[in-house]
mmCIF file of C-alpha atoms (C1' of nucleotides) in Angstrom:
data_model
loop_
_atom_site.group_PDB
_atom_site.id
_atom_site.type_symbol
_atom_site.label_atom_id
_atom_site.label_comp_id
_atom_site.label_asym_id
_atom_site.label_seq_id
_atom_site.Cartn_x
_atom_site.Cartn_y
_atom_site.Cartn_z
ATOM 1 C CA UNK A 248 -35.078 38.433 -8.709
ATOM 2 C CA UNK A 249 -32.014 38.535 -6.051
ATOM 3 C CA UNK A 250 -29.315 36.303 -6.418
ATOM 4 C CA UNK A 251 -30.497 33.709 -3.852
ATOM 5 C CA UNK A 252 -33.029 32.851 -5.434
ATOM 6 C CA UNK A 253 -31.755 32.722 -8.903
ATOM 7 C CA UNK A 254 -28.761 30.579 -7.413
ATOM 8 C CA UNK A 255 -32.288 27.988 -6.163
ATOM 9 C CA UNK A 256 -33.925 28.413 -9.201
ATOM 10 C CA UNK A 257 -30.867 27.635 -11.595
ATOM 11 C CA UNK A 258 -28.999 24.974 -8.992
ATOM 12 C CA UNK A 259 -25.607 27.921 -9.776
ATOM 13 C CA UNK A 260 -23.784 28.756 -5.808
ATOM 14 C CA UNK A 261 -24.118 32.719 -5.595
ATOM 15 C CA UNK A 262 -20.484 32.710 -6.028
ATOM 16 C CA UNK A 263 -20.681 31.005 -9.164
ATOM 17 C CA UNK A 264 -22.956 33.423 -10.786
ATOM 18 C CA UNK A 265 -21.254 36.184 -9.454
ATOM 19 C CA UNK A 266 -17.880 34.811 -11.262
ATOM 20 C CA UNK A 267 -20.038 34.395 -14.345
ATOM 21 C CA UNK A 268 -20.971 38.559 -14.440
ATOM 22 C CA UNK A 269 -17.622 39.667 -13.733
ATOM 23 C CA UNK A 270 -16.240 37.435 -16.698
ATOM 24 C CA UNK A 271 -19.006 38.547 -18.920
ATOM 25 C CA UNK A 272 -21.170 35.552 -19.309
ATOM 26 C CA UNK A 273 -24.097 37.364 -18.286
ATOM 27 C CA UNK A 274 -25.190 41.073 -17.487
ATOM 28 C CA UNK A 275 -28.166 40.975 -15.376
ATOM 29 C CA UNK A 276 -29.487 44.820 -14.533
ATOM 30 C CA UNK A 277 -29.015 46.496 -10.931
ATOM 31 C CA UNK A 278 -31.532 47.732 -8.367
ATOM 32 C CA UNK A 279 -31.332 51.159 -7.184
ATOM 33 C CA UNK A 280 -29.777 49.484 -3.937
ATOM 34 C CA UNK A 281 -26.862 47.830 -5.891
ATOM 35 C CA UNK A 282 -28.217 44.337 -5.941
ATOM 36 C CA UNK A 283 -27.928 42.489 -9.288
ATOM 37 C CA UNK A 284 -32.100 42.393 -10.333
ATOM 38 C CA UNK A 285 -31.848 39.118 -12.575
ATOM 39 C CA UNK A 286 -34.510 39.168 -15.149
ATOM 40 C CA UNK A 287 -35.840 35.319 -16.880
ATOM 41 C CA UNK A 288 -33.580 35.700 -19.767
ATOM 42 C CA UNK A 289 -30.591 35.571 -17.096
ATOM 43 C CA UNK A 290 -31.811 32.666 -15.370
ATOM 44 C CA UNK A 291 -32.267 30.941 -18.695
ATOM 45 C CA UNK A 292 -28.898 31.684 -19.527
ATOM 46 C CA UNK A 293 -27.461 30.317 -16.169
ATOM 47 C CA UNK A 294 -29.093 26.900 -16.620
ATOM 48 C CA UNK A 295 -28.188 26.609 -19.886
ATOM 49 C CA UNK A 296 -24.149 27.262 -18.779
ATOM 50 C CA UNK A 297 -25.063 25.226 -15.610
ATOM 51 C CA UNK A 298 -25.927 22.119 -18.087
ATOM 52 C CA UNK A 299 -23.474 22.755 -20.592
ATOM 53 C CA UNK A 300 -20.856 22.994 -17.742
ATOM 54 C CA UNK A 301 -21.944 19.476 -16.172
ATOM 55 C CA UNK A 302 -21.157 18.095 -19.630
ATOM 56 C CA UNK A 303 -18.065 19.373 -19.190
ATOM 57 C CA UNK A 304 -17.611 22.088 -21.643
ATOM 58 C CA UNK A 305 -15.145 24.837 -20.556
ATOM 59 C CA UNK A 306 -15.770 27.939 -19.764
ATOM 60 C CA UNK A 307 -14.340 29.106 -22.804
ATOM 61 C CA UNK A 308 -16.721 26.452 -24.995
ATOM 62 C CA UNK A 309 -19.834 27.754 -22.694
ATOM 63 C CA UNK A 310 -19.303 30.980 -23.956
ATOM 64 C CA UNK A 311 -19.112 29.859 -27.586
ATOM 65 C CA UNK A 312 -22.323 28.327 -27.652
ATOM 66 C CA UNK A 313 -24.398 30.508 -25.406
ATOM 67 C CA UNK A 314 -22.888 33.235 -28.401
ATOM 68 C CA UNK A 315 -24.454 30.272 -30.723
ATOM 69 C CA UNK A 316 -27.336 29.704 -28.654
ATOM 70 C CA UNK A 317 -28.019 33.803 -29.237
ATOM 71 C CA UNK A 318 -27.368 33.879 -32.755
ATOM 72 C CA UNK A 319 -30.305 32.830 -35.085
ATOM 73 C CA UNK A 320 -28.235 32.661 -37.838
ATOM 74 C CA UNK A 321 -26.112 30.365 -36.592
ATOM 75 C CA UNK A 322 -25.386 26.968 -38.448
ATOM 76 C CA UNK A 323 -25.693 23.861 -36.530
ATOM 77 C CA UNK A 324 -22.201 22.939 -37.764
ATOM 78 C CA UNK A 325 -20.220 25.265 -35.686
ATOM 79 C CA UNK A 326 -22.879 23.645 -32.444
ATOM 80 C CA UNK A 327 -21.676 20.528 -33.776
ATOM 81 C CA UNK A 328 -18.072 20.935 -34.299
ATOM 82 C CA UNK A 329 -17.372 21.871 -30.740
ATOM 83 C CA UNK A 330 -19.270 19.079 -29.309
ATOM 84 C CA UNK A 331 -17.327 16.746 -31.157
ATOM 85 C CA UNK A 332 -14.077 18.785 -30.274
ATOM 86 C CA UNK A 333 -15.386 18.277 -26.698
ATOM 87 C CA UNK A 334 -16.793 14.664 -27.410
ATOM 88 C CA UNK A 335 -13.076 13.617 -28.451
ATOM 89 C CA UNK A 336 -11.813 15.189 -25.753
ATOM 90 C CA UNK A 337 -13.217 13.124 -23.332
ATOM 91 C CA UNK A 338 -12.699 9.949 -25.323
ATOM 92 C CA UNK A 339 -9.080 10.576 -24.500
ATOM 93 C CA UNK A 340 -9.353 12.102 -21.029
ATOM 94 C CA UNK A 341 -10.902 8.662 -20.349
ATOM 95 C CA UNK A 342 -8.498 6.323 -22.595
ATOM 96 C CA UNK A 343 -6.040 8.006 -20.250
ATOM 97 C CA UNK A 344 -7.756 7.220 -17.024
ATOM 98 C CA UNK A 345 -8.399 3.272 -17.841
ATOM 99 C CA UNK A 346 -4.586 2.858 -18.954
ATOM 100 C CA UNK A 347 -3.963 4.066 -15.591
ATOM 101 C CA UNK A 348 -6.973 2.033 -13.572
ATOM 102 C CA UNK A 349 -5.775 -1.095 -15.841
ATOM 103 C CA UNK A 350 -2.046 -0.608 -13.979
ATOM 104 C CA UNK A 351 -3.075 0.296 -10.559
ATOM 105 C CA UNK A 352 -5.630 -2.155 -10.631
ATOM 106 C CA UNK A 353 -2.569 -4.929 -11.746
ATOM 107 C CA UNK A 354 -0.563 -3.747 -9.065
ATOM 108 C CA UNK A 355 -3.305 -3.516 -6.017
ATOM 109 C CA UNK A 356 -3.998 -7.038 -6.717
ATOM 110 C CA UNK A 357 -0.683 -8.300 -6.857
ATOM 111 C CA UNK A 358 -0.037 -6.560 -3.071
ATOM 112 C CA UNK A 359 -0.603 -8.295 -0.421
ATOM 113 C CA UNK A 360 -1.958 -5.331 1.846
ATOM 114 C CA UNK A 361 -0.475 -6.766 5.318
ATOM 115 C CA UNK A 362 2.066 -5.593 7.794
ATOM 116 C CA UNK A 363 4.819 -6.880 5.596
ATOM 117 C CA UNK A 364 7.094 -4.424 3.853
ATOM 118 C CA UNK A 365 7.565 -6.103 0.746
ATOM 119 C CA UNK A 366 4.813 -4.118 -1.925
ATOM 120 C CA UNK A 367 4.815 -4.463 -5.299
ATOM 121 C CA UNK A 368 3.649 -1.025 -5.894
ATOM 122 C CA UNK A 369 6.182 0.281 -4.558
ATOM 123 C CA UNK A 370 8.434 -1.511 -6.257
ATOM 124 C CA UNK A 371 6.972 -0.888 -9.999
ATOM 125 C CA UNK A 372 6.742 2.981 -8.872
ATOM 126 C CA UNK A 373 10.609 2.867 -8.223
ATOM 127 C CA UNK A 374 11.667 0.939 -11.648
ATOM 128 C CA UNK A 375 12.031 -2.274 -10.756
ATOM 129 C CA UNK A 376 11.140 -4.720 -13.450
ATOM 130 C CA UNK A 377 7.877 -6.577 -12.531
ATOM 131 C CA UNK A 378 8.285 -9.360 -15.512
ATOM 132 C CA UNK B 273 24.763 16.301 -11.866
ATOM 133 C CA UNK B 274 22.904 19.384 -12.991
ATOM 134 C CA UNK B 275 19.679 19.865 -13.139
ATOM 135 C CA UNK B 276 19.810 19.624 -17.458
ATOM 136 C CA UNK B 277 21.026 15.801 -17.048
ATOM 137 C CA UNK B 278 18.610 14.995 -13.987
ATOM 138 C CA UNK B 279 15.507 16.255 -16.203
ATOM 139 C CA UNK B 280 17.073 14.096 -19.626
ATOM 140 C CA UNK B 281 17.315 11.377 -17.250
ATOM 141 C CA UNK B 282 14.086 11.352 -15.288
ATOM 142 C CA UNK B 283 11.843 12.883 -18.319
ATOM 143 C CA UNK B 284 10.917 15.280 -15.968
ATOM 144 C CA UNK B 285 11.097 19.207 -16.920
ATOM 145 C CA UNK B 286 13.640 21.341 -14.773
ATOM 146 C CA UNK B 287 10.592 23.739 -13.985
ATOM 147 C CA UNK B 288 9.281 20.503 -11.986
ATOM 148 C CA UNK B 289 12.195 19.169 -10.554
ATOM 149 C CA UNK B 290 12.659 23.241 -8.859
ATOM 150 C CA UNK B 291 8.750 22.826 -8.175
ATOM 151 C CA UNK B 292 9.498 19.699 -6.356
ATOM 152 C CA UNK B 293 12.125 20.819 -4.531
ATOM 153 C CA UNK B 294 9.981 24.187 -3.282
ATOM 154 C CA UNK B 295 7.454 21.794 -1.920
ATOM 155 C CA UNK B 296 10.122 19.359 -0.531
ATOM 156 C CA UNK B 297 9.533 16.543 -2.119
ATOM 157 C CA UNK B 298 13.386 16.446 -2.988
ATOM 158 C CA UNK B 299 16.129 17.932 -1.156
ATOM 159 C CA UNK B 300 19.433 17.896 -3.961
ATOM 160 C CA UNK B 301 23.013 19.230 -2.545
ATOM 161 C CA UNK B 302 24.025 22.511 -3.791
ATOM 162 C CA UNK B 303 28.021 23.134 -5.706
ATOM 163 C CA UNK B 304 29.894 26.181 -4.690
ATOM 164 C CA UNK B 305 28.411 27.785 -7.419
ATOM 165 C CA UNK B 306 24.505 27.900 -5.979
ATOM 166 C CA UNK B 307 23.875 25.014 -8.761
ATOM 167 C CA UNK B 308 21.725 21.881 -8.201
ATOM 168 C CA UNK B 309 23.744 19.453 -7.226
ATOM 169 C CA UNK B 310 21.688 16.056 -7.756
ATOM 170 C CA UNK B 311 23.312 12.625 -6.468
ATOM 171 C CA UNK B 312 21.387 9.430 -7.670
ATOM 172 C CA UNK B 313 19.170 8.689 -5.055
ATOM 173 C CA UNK B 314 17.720 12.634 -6.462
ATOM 174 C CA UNK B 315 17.161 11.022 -9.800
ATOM 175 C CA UNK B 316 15.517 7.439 -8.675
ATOM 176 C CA UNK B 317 13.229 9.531 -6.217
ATOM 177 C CA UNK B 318 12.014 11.855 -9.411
ATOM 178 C CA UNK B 319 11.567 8.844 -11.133
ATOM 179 C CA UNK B 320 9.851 7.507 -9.031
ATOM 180 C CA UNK B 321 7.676 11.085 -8.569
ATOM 181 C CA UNK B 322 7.528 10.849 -12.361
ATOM 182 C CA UNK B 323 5.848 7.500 -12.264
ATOM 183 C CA UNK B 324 3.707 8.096 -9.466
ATOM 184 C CA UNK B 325 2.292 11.036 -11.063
ATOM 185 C CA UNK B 326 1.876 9.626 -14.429
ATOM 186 C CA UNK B 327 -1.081 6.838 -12.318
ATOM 187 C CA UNK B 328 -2.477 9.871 -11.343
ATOM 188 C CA UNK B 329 -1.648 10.258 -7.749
ATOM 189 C CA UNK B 330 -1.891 13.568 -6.281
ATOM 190 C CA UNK B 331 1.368 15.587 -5.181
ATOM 191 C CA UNK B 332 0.347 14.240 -1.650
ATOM 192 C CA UNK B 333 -0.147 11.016 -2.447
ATOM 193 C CA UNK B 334 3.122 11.255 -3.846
ATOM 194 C CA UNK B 335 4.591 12.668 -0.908
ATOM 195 C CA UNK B 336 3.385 9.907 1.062
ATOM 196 C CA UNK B 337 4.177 6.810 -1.286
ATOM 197 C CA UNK B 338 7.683 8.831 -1.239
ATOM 198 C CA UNK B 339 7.858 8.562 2.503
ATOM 199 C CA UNK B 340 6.464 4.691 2.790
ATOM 200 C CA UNK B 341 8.709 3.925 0.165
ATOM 201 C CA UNK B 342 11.638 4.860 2.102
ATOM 202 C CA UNK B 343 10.245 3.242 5.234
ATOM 203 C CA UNK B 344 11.722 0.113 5.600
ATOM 204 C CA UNK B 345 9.786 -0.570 8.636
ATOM 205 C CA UNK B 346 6.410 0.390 6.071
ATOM 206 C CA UNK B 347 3.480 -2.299 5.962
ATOM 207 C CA UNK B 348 2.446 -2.844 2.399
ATOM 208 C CA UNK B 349 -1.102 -2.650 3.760
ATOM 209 C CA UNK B 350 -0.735 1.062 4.015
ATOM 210 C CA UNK B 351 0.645 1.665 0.214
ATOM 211 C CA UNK B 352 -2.329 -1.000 -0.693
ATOM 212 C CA UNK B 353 -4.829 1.679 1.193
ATOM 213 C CA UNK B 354 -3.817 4.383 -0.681
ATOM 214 C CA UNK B 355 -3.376 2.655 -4.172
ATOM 215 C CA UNK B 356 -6.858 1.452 -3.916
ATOM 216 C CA UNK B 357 -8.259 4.858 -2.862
ATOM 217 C CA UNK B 358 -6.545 6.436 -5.900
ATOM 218 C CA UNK B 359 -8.144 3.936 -7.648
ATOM 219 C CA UNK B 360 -11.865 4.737 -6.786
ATOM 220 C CA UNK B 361 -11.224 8.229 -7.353
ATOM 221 C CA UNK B 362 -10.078 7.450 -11.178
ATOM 222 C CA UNK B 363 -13.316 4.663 -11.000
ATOM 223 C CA UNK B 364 -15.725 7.902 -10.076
ATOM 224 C CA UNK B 365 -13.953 9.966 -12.587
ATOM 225 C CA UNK B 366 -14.541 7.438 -15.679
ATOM 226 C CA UNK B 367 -18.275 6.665 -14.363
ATOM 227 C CA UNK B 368 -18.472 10.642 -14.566
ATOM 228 C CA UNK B 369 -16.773 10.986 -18.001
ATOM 229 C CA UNK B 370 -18.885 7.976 -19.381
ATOM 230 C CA UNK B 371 -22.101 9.597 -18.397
ATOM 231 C CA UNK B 372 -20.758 12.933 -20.001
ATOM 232 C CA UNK B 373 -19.731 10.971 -23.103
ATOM 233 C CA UNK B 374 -23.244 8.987 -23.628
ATOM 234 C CA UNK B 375 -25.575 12.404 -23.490
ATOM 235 C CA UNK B 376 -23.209 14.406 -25.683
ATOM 236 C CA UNK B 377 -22.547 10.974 -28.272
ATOM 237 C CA UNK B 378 -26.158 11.023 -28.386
ATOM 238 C CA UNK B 379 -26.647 14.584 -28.916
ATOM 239 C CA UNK B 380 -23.895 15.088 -31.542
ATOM 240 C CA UNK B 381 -25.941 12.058 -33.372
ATOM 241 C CA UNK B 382 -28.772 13.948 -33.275
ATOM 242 C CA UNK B 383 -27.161 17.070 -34.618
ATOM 243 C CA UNK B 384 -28.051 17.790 -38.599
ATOM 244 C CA UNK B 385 -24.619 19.546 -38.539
ATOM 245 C CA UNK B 386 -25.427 21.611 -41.833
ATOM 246 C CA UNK B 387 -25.643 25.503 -42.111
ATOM 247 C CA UNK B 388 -29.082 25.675 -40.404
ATOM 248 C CA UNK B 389 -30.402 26.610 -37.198
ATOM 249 C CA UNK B 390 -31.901 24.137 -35.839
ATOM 250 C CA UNK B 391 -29.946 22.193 -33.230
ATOM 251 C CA UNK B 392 -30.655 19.659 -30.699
ATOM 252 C CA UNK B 393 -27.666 20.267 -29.023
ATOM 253 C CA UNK B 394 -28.703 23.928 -28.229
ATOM 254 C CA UNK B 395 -32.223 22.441 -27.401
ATOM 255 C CA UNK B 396 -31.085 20.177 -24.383
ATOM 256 C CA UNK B 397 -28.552 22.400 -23.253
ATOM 257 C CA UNK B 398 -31.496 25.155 -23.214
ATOM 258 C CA UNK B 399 -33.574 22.858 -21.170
ATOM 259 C CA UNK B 400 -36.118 22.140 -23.838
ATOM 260 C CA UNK B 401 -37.513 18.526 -23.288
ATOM 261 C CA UNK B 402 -35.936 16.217 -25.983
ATOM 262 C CA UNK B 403 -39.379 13.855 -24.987
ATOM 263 C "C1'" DG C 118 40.814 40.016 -21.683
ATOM 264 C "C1'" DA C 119 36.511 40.623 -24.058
ATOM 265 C "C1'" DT C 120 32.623 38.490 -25.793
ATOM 266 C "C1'" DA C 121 28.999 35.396 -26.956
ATOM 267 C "C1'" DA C 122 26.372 31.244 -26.230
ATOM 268 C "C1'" DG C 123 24.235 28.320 -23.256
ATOM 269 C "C1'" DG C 124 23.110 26.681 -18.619
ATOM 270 C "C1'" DT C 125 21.673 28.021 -14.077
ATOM 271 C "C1'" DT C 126 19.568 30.805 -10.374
ATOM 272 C "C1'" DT C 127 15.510 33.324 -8.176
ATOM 273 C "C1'" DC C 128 11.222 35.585 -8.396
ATOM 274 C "C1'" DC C 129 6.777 36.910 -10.230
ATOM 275 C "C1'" DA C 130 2.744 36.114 -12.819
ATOM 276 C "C1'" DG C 131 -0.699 33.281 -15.111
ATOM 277 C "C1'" DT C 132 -3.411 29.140 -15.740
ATOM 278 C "C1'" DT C 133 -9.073 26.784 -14.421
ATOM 279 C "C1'" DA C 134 -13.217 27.678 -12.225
ATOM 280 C "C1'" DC C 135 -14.419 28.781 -8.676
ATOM 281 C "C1'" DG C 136 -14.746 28.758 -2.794
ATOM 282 C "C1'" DG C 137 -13.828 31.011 1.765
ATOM 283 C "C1'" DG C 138 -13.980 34.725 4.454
ATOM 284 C "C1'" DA C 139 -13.718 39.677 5.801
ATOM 285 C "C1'" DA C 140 -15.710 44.320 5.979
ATOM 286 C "C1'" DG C 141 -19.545 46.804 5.210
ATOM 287 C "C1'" DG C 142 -24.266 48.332 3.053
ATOM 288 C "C1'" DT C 143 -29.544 46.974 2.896
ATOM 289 C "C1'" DC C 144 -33.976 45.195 4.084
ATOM 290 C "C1'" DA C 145 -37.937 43.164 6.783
ATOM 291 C "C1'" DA C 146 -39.631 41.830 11.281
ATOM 292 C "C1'" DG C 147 -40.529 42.545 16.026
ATOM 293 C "C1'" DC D 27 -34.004 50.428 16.990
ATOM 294 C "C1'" DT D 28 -31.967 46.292 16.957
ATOM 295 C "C1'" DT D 29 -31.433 41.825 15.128
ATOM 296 C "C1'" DG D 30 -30.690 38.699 11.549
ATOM 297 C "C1'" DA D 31 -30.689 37.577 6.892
ATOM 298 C "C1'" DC D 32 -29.542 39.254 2.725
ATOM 299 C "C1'" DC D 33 -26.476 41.683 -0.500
ATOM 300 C "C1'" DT D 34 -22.065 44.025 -2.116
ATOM 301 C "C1'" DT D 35 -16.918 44.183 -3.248
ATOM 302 C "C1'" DC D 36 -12.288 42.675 -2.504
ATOM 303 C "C1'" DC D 37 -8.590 39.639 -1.727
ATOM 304 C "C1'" DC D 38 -6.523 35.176 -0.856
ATOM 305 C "C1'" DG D 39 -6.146 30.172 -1.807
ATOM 306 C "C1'" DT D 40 -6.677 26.038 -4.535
ATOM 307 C "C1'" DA D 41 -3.278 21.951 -8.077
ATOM 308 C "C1'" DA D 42 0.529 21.473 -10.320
ATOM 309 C "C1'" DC D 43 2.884 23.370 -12.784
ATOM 310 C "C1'" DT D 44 4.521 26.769 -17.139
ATOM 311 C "C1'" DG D 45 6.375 31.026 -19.068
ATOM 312 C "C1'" DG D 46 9.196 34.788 -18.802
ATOM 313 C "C1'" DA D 47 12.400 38.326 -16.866
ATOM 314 C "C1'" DA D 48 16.773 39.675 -14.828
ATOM 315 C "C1'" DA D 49 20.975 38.216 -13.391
ATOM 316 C "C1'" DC D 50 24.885 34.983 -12.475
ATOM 317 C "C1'" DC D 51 28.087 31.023 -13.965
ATOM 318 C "C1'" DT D 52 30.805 28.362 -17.321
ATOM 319 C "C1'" DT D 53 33.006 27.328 -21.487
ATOM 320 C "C1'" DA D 54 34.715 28.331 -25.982
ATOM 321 C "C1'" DT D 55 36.479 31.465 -29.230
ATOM 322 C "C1'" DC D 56 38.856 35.503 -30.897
#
DNA sequence: GATAAGGTTTCCAGTTACGGGAAGGTCAAG
DNA sequence: CTTGACCTTCCCGTAACTGGAAACCTTATC
């Protein structure tokens, strides 16, 4: 298998995959020509990082469980342990994005939007007390 | 004022406040001796940099809200635009953590979590149809 | 005057996870 | 044999800083 059509088959850009060799996620075999000759296993391993990536797991975290994924000895603790590392994560990633929506959102309706100067916005972005 | 009192006084870290200069968001006098030499106005536009970045606006954004806020001529409308942009963006970005959060909440549930194998976690992320 | 501590300067490199684009080798079709 | 579609490597750029090195300035102390 070439690359284009492992990049179809796992939904990965070319680019992508190639990033994931040279950091050592995978290490799919080489034609006599120099392409990369990606066997099954590889592709399974690229759609496993592609969904592990779209629920946000770093790279760092993808590598940890595809090592897990490997390892038939592994216990599902250490699976679970990083999920809920990531899990938490998240929970605070978004706690921090709904303090911010909850001001903006204060402040867009409080501006009246027209060709007026006067903007509340503004005003709470430079210090001045809103109360 | 050097740059010591300017980052007490604005919470910002002098690695910033030289970033923000580099990218000319902030333009501070200079003493005989090559120091920073910050007036007031520095300080109330890095607090204002500060706050702006702590909604989440983007180092252009910033830029911009810098220049509308020293616009007297400005129309609110325009800050308003760009407010409520920022806020769709941080809208998509929950919607995209929330969907994150429910799959992996529900697959952490799922996990035993003991010293065995067997883990559903590995399971979805390998593609295997949870049914 | 020498020295040491602490503040300041610039510059360079690293971070995350790729994407863009150049220069050049390879393969299948006509 | 040429064309076009692949493939390769390599290097730069992204956002918004952070860390660290080497060197200069200031102030206090001896």
């Amino acid at each position: 298998m070439n690359i284009a059509e492992v990049a179809r088959r796992s939904g990965l850009p070319p680019k992508t995959i190639r990033y994931y060799e040279e950091i050592g996620l995978i290490r799919p075999a080489r034609s006599g020509n120099g392409y990369r000759a990606f066997a099954e296993a590889d592709l399974h391993k690229l759609a496993f990082l592609g969904r592990a990536r779209s629920l946000g797991f770093s790279i760092e975290e993808c590598r940890t469980l595809l090592a897990l994924w490997e390892d038939r000895a592994r216990a599902s603790a250490d699976v679970k342990r990083i999920a809920r590392q990531h899990l938490s994560a998240i929970d605070a990633k978004i706690a921090e994005l709904e303090g911010m929506r909850a001001t903006l959102a204060n402040l867009v309706s409080c501006c009246a939007g027209d060709d007026r100067p006067d903007c509340p916005i503004l005003a709470d972005l430079a210090g001045e007390a809103t109360s």
